[in-house]
XYZ file of C-alpha atoms in Angstrom:
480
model
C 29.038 166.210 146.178
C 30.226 166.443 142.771
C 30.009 163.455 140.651
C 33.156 162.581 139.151
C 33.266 161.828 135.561
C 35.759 159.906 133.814
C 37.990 161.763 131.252
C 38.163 161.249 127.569
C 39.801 158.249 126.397
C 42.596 160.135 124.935
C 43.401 161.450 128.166
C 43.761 158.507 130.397
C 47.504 157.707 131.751
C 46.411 154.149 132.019
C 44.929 151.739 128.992
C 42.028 149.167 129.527
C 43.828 147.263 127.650
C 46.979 147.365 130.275
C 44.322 146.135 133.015
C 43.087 143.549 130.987
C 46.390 141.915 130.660
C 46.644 142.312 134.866
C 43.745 140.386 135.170
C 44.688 137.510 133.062
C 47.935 137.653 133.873
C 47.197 137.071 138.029
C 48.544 140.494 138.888
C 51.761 140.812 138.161
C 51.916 144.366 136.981
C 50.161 145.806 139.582
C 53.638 147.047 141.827
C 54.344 148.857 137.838
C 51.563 150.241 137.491
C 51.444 152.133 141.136
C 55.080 153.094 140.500
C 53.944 154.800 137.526
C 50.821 156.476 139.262
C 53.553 157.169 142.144
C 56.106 158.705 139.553
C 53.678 160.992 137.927
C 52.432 162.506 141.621
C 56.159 162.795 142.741
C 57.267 164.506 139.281
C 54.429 166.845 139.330
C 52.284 165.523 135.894
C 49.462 165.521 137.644
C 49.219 169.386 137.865
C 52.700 170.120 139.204
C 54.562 171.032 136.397
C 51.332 173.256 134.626
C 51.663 175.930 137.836
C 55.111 177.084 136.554
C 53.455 177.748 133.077
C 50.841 179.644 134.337
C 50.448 183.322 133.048
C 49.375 184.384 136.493
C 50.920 186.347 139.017
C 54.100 184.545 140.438
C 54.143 185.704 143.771
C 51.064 183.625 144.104
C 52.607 180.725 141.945
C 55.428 180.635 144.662
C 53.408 181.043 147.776
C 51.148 178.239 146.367
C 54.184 175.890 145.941
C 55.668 176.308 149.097
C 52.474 175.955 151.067
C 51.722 172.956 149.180
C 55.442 171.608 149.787
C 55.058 172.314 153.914
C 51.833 170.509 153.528
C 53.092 167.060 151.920
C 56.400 167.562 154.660
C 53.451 167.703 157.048
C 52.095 164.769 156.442
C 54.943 162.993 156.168
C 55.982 163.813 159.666
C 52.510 163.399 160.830
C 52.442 159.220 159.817
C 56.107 158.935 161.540
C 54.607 160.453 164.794
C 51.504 158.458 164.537
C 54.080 155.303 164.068
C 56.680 156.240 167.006
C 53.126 157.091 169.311
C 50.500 154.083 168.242
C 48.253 154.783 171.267
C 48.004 158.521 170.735
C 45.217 160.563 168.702
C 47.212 161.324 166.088
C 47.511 157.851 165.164
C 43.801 158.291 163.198
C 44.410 162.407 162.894
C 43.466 162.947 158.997
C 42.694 159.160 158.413
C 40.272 158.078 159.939
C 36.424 158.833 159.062
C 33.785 160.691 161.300
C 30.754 159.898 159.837
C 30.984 155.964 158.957
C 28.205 155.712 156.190
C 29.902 158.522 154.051
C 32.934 158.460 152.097
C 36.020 160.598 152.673
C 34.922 164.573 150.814
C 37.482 166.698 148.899
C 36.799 170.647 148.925
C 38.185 173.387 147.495
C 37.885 177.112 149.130
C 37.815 179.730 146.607
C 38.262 182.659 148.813
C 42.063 180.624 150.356
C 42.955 178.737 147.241
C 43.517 175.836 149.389
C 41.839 172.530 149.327
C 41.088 170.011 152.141
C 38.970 166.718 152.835
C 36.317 166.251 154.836
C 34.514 163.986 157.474
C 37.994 163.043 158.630
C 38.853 163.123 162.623
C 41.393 165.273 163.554
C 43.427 165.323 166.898
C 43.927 168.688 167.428
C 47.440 168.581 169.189
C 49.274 171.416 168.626
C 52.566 169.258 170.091
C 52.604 165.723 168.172
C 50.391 167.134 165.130
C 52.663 168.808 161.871
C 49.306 168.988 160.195
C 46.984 170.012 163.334
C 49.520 172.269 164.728
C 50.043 174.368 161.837
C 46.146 174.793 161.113
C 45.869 175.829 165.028
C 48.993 177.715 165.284
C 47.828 179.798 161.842
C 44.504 180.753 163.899
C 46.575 181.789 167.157
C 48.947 183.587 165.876
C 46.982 185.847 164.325
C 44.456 186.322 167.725
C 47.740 187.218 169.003
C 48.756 189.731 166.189
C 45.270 191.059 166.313
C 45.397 191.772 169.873
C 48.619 193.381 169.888
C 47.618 195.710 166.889
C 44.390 196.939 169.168
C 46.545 197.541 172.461
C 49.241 199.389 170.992
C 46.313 201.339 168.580
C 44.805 201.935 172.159
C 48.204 203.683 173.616
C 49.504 200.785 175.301
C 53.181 199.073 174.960
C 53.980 195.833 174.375
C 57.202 193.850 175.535
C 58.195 190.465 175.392
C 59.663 188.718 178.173
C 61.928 185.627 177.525
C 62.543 183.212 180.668
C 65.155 180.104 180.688
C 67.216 178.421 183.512
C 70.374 176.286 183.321
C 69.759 172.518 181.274
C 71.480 169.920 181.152
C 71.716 166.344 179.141
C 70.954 164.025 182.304
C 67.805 166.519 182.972
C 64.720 164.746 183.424
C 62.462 166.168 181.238
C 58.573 165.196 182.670
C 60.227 166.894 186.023
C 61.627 169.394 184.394
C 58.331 170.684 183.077
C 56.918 170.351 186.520
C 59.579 172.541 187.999
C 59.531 174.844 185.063
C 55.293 175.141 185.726
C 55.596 175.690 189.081
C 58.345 178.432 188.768
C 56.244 180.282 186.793
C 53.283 180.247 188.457
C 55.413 182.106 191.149
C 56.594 183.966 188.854
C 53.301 185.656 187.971
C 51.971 184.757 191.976
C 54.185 185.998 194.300
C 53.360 189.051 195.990
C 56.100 191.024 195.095
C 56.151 190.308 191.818
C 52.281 191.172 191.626
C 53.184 194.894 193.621
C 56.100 195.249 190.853
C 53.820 194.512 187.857
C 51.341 196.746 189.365
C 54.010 199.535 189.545
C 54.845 199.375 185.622
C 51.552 199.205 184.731
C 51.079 195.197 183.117
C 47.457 194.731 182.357
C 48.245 191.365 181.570
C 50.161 188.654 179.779
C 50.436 185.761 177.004
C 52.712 183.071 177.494
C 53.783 180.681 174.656
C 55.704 177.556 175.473
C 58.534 176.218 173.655
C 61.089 173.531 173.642
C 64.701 172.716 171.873
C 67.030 169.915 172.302
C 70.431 169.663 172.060
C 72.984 166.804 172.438
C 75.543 168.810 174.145
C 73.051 170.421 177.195
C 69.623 168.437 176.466
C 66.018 169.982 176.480
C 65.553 173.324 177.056
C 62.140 174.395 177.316
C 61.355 177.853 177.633
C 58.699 180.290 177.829
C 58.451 183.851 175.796
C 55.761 186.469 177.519
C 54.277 189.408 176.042
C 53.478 191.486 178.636
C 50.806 194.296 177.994
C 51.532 197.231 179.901
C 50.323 200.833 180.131
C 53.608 202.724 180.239
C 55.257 204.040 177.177
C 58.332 202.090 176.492
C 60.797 204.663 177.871
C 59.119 204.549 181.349
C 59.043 200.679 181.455
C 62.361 200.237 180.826
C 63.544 203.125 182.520
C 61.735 203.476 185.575
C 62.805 201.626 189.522
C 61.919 199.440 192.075
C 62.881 199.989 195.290
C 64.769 196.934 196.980
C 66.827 195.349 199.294
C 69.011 192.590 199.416
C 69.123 189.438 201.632
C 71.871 187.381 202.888
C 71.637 185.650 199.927
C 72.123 188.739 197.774
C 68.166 188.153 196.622
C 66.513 191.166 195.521
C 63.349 191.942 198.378
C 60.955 194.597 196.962
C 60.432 197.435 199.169
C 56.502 198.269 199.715
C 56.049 201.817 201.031
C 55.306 200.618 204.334
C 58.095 198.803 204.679
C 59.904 201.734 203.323
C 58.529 203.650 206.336
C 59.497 201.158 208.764
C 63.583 201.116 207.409
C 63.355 204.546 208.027
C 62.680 204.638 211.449
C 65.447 201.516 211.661
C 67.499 204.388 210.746
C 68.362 201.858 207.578
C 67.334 204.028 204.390
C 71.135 203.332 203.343
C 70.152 199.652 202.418
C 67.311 200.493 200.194
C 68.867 200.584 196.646
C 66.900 201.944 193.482
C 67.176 199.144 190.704
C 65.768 199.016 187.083
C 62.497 196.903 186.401
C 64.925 194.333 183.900
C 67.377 193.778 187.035
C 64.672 193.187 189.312
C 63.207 190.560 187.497
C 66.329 189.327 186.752
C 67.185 188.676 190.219
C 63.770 187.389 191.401
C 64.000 185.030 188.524
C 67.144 183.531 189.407
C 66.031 183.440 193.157
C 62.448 181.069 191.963
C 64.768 179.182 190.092
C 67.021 178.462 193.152
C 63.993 177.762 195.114
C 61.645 175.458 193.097
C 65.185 173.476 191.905
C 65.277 174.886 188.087
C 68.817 174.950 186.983
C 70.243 178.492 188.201
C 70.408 181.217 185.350
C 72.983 183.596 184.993
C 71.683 187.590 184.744
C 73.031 187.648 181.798
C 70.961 185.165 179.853
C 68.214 184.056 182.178
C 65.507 186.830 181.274
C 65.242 188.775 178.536
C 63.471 191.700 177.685
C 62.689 193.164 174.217
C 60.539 196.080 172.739
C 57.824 196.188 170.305
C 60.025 195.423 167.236
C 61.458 192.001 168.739
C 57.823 192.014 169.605
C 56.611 191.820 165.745
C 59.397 189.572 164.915
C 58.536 186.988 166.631
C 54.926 186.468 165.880
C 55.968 186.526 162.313
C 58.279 183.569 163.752
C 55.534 181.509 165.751
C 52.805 182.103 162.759
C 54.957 180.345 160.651
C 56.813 177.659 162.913
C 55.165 174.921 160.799
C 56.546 175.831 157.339
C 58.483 172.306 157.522
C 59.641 172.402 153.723
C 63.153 171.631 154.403
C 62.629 169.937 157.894
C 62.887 166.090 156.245
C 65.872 167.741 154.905
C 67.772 167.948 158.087
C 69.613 165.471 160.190
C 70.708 165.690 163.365
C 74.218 167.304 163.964
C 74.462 167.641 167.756
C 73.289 171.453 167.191
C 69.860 172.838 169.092
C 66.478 171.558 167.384
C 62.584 172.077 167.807
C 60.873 169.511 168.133
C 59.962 169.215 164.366
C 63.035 169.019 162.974
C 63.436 165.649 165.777
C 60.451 164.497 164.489
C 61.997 164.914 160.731
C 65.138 163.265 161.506
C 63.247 160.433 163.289
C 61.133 160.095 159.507
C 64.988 159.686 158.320
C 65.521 156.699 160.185
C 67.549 158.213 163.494
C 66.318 155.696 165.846
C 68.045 158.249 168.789
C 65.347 160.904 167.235
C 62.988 158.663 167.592
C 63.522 157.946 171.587
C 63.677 162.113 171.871
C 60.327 161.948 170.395
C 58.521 159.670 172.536
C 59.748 161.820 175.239
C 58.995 164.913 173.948
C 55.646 163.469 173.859
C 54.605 162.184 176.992
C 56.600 165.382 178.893
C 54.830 167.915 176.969
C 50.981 166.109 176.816
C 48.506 168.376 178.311
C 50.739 171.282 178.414
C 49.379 174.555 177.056
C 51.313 175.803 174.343
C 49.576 179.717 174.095
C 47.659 181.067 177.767
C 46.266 184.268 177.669
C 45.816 185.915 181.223
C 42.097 185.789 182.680
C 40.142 188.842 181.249
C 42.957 189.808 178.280
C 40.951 188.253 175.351
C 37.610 190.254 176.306
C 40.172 193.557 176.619
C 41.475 193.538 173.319
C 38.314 192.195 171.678
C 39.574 188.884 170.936
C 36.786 186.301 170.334
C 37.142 182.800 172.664
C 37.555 179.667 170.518
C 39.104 176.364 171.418
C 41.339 174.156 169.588
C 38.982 171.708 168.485
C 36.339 174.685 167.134
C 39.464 175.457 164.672
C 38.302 174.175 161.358
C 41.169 172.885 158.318
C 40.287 175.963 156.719
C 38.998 178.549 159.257
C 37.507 181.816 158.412
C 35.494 181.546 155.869
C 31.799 180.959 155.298
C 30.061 177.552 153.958
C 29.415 179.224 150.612
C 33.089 180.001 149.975
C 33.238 176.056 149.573
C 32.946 173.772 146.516
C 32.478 170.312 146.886
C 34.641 168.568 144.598
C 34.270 164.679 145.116
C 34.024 162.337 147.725
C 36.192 159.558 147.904
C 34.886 155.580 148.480
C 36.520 153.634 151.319
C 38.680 151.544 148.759
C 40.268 154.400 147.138
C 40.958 156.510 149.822
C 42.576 153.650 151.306
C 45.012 152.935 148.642
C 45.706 156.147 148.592
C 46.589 156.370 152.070
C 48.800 153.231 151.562
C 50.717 155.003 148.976
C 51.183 158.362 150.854
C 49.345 160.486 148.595
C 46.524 162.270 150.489
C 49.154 165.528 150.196
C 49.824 165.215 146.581
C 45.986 164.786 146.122
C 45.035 168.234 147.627
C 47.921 169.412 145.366
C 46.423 168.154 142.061
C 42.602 169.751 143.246
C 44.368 173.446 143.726
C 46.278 173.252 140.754
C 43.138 171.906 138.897
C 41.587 174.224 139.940
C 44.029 177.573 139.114
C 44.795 176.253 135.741
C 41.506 174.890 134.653
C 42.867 170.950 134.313
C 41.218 167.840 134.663
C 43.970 166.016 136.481
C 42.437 164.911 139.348
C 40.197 162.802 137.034
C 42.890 161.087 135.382
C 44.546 160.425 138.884
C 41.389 158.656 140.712
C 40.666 156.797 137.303
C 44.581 155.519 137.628
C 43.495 154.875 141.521
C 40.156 152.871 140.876
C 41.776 150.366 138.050
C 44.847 150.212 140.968
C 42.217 149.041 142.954
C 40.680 146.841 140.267
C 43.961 145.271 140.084
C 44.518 144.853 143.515
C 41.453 142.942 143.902
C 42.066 140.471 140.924
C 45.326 139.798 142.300
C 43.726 138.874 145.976
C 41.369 136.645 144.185
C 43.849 134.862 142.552
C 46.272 134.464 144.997
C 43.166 132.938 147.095
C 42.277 130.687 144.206
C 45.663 129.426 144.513
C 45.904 128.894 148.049
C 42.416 126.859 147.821
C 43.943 124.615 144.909
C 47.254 123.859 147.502
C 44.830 122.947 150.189
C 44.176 119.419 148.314
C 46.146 116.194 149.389
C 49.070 115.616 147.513
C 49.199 112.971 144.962
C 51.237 110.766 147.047
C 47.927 109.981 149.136
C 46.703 107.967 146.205
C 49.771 105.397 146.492
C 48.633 104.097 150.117
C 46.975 100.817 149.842
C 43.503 100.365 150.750
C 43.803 98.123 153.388
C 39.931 97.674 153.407
C-alpha cells in the first residue's frame, strides 16, 4: 500500500495548535471541529469544487459527477436498509472487514476512473443492496446487451415479452410471489405452450423480475422476457396458431393430430386461426385463472414489443441504480420501485419503512435475471455468479493503484460520520486534477480521532473522581 504522507503545514485545514487547546480544554471542540471536516466534504473543498475548473473534457466532468452523486445516494440508502433489516447481510455489506489483521484499502482504477476500498465484505443482494445491486446489475446488463448484439448479428430476432395480472392493496405479497412463480413456470411448461414456442421458432428466453408499489392497487410484481427466436420479426408477429375454444372461452392449441381427428368429427368449423400475441394472451389469462393470480384483461396482461422496445429497456435496467434524485422523492400515492421506498423510508416515512421490510422478506431468494438452460453457452456468454462480481469488474490487477489503507480507528469514524462515499469522491478527483486532498482529509480524520480519545479519557477521569464518598461521610461519628 501506499504510505500516506502528511501535507505541508501550510496546507492543513486543521492547526496543532486548535488540538492542543481540545486536549486541555477536555474536549469540548471536538462536535466543531467534525462539523467543519463534515462541511468541507458536503461543500465539495475537498476536491469537489476543483472538477468544475478542470480544463478537461466536460462530458467526462459530468458523467464523473453524477456517478459519484448515485454513489453517495447509494450509500445512503444502503445504511437505512441495513437499519430497517438488522439481521440481514447487508447490515455489514461495505463495513465490515474480510481479512481481520489488515486495515480497510483504498484503490483507484485507472482504466474506469473510479475508486473503491478493499478487504470489505459485501452481500451481494441485488434486492436490499443500492450499492451491491448496481455493481451486479452494471455486469448483467451488459451479458444481456452482449448476447442480444450476437443473436441478432447471427440472423435471429429478439422480442420482449411483458407479463402482469390484476393487484390489489389487501394482496399478500410472500403469496403473491408464490402464485406469480408458479404461473410462470406453466407458462414456459405446459405442453402447449412448449408446441407453440416450438412453432415460432424461440430458442430460448431471459426473464428479469421486477416489482412496484402503489397505494391505490399495492405491489405489482412483474416479469419482462426476451424471447430469442429464429423468425424474422414479420413472421413472429404475423404468423397463427391453430385453436379452439373451451366452454370457458380458453384458447386449446390444435396439434396436427388433433387437427386430423376434428376432421373426421366433421368439426373443422371450430378450429379458428389466431395470431401468436392473442394466443398467449389468452393462455395467460387462463394460468392466471388457474394458479389464483388476479385475472388480466387482453388488453394489458401481456405485452409484446420488437427489437427497439427491446434496446430501450436494457438501457433502462443497466441503469436502474442511478439513485441521484431517489432521496429526493417522497411518497405521493403514485407507483414506485422499490428504491425510491427505500429513499422515502431514509426520509423518515415510517409507512415506507413497513413496505420495505416486506419487500424484503417476499422477494429473498428470488432471482432477479434467469437465463434459459443452454442460452449463455449459445450466444457466447461467459457463466459468472453474483458473488464472482468484483466492485470494479473487468479489468486486470495491474490497472489498479493502491492508494492507502485505512486503520480500524479512522475508518470507523469515518463510517460514523457517513463519509465512506465522499471519501472515494476526494481519491477520483485527486486523482483527475492532480490534488492532495485526500491527505488533508485523513490528517483532519486522525486529530478527530486524537480528540475523540482525549475526550474519553477525560470524561473517564471524571467519572473515577465521582466514584469517591461524598464529604458528608466524614461528619458520622466514630462510634469506635
Amino acid at each position: 500500500m501506499t504510505i500516506l504522507t502528511l501535507p505541508p503545514r501550510s496546507s492543513r485545514q486543521i492547526s496543532k495548535t486548535t488540538f492542543k487547546n481540545h486536549a486541555h480544554s477536555g474536549g469540548i471542540v471536538t462536535s466543531a471541529v467534525s462539523q467543519k471536516i463534515g462541511a468541507m466534504v458536503d461543500s465539495g473543498v475537498l476536491g469537489k469544487d476543483t472538477i468544475c475548473q478542470s480544463k478537461t473534457n466536460s462530458k467526462e466532468n459530468k458523467d464523473l459527477s453524477k456517478s459519484q452523486a448515485n454513489r453517495r445516494s447509494a450509500y445512503a440508502l444502503k445504511k437505512t436498509s441495513a437499519k430497517l433489516l438488522p439481521a440481514e447481510r447487508v447490515s455489514y455489506c461495505l463495513s465490515q472487514r474480510i481479512d481481520a489483521d489488515r486495515g480497510v484499502g483504498v484503490r483507484y482504477n485507472k482504466t474506469t476512473g473510479k475508486a473503491s476500498y478493499d478487504n470489505l465484505q459485501l452481500c451481494g443482494s441485488v434486492w436490499v443492496c443500492p450499492c451491491c445491486s448496481a455493481r451486479i446489475l452494471a455486469k448483467r446488463g451488459n451479458e444481456v446487451e452482449k448476447g442480444v448484439e450476437n443473436w441478432t448479428q447471427a440472423g435471429g430476432a429478439v422480442f420482449m415479452l411483458t407479463l402482469t395480472h390484476a393487484h390489489k392493496r389487501t394482496d399478500n405479497l410472500a403469496l403473491k410471489m408464490k402464485l406469480l412463480q408458479k404461473g410462470l413456470s406453466r407458462f414456459f411448461g405446459d405442453r402447449a405452450m412448449k408446441k407453440v414456442f416450438n412453432q415460432f421458432g424461440k430458442v430460448g428466453q431471459i426473464k428479469a423480475l421486477e416489482t412496484t408499489y402503489s397505494d391505490a392497487s399495492g405491489w405489482h410484481p412483474h416479469h419482462h422476457i426476451l424471447m430469442f427466436s429464429k423468425m424474422s420479426p414479420d413472421e413472429f408477429l404475423s404468423d397463427t396458431v391453430a385453436v379452439t375454444f373451451d366452454k370457458n372461452n380458453h384458447v386449446e392449441y390444435v396439434t396436427p393430430y388433433r387437427e386430423k381427428q376434428l376432421e373426421k368429427l366433421g368439426r373443422v368449423d371450430d378450429i379458428k386461426q389466431v395470431t401468436f400475441e392473442f394466443f398467449i394472451k389468452s393462455y395467460w389469462i387462463k394460468i392466471c385463472r388457474e394458479v389464483g393470480l388476479g385475472l388480466p384483461t387482453m388488453k394489458h396482461g401481456v405485452n409484446i414489443q420488437n427489437a427497439s422496445a427491446v434496446k430501450t429497456y436494457l438501457t433502462k435496467f443497466k441503469t436502474a441504480q442511478e439513485l441521484t434524485n431517489a432521496q429526493a422523492k417522497s411518497g405521493n400515492g403514485d407507483s414506485r420501485n422499490q428504491w425510491e421506498i427505500l429513499a422515502d423510508a431514509h426520509n423518515g416515512c415510517a409507512s415506507s419503512g413497513k413496505l420495505w421490510q416486506i419487500y424484503a422478506d417476499s422477494f429473498k431468494g428470488q432471482r432477479q435475471l434467469f437465463w434459459s438452460r443452454g442460452l449463455k453457452e449459445m450466444l457466447l456468454i461467459d457463466e459468472i455468479a453474483d458473488d464472482e462480481i468484483e466492485e470494479l469488474e473487468g479489468n486486470k490487477e495491474d490497472d489498479f493503484i493502491n492508494i492507502i489503507e485505512l486503520g480500524v480507528e479512522d475508518w470507523g469514524y469515518i463510517r460514523k460520520k457517513n463519509w465512506e462515499a465522499q471519501l472515494l469522491d476526494i481519491v477520483e478527483d485527486d486523482q483527475k486534477q492532480d490534488k492532495e486532498n485526500l491527505s488533508i482529509f485523513i490528517y483532519s480524520i486522525k486529530k478527530l480521532v486524537e480528540c475523540e480519545r482525549v475526550e474519553r479519557e477525560q470524561k473517564r477521569r471524571e467519572r473515577i473522581a465521582n466514584l469517591y464518598p461524598p464529604q458528608w461521610f466524614d461528619d458520622i461519628p466514630n462510634i469506635a
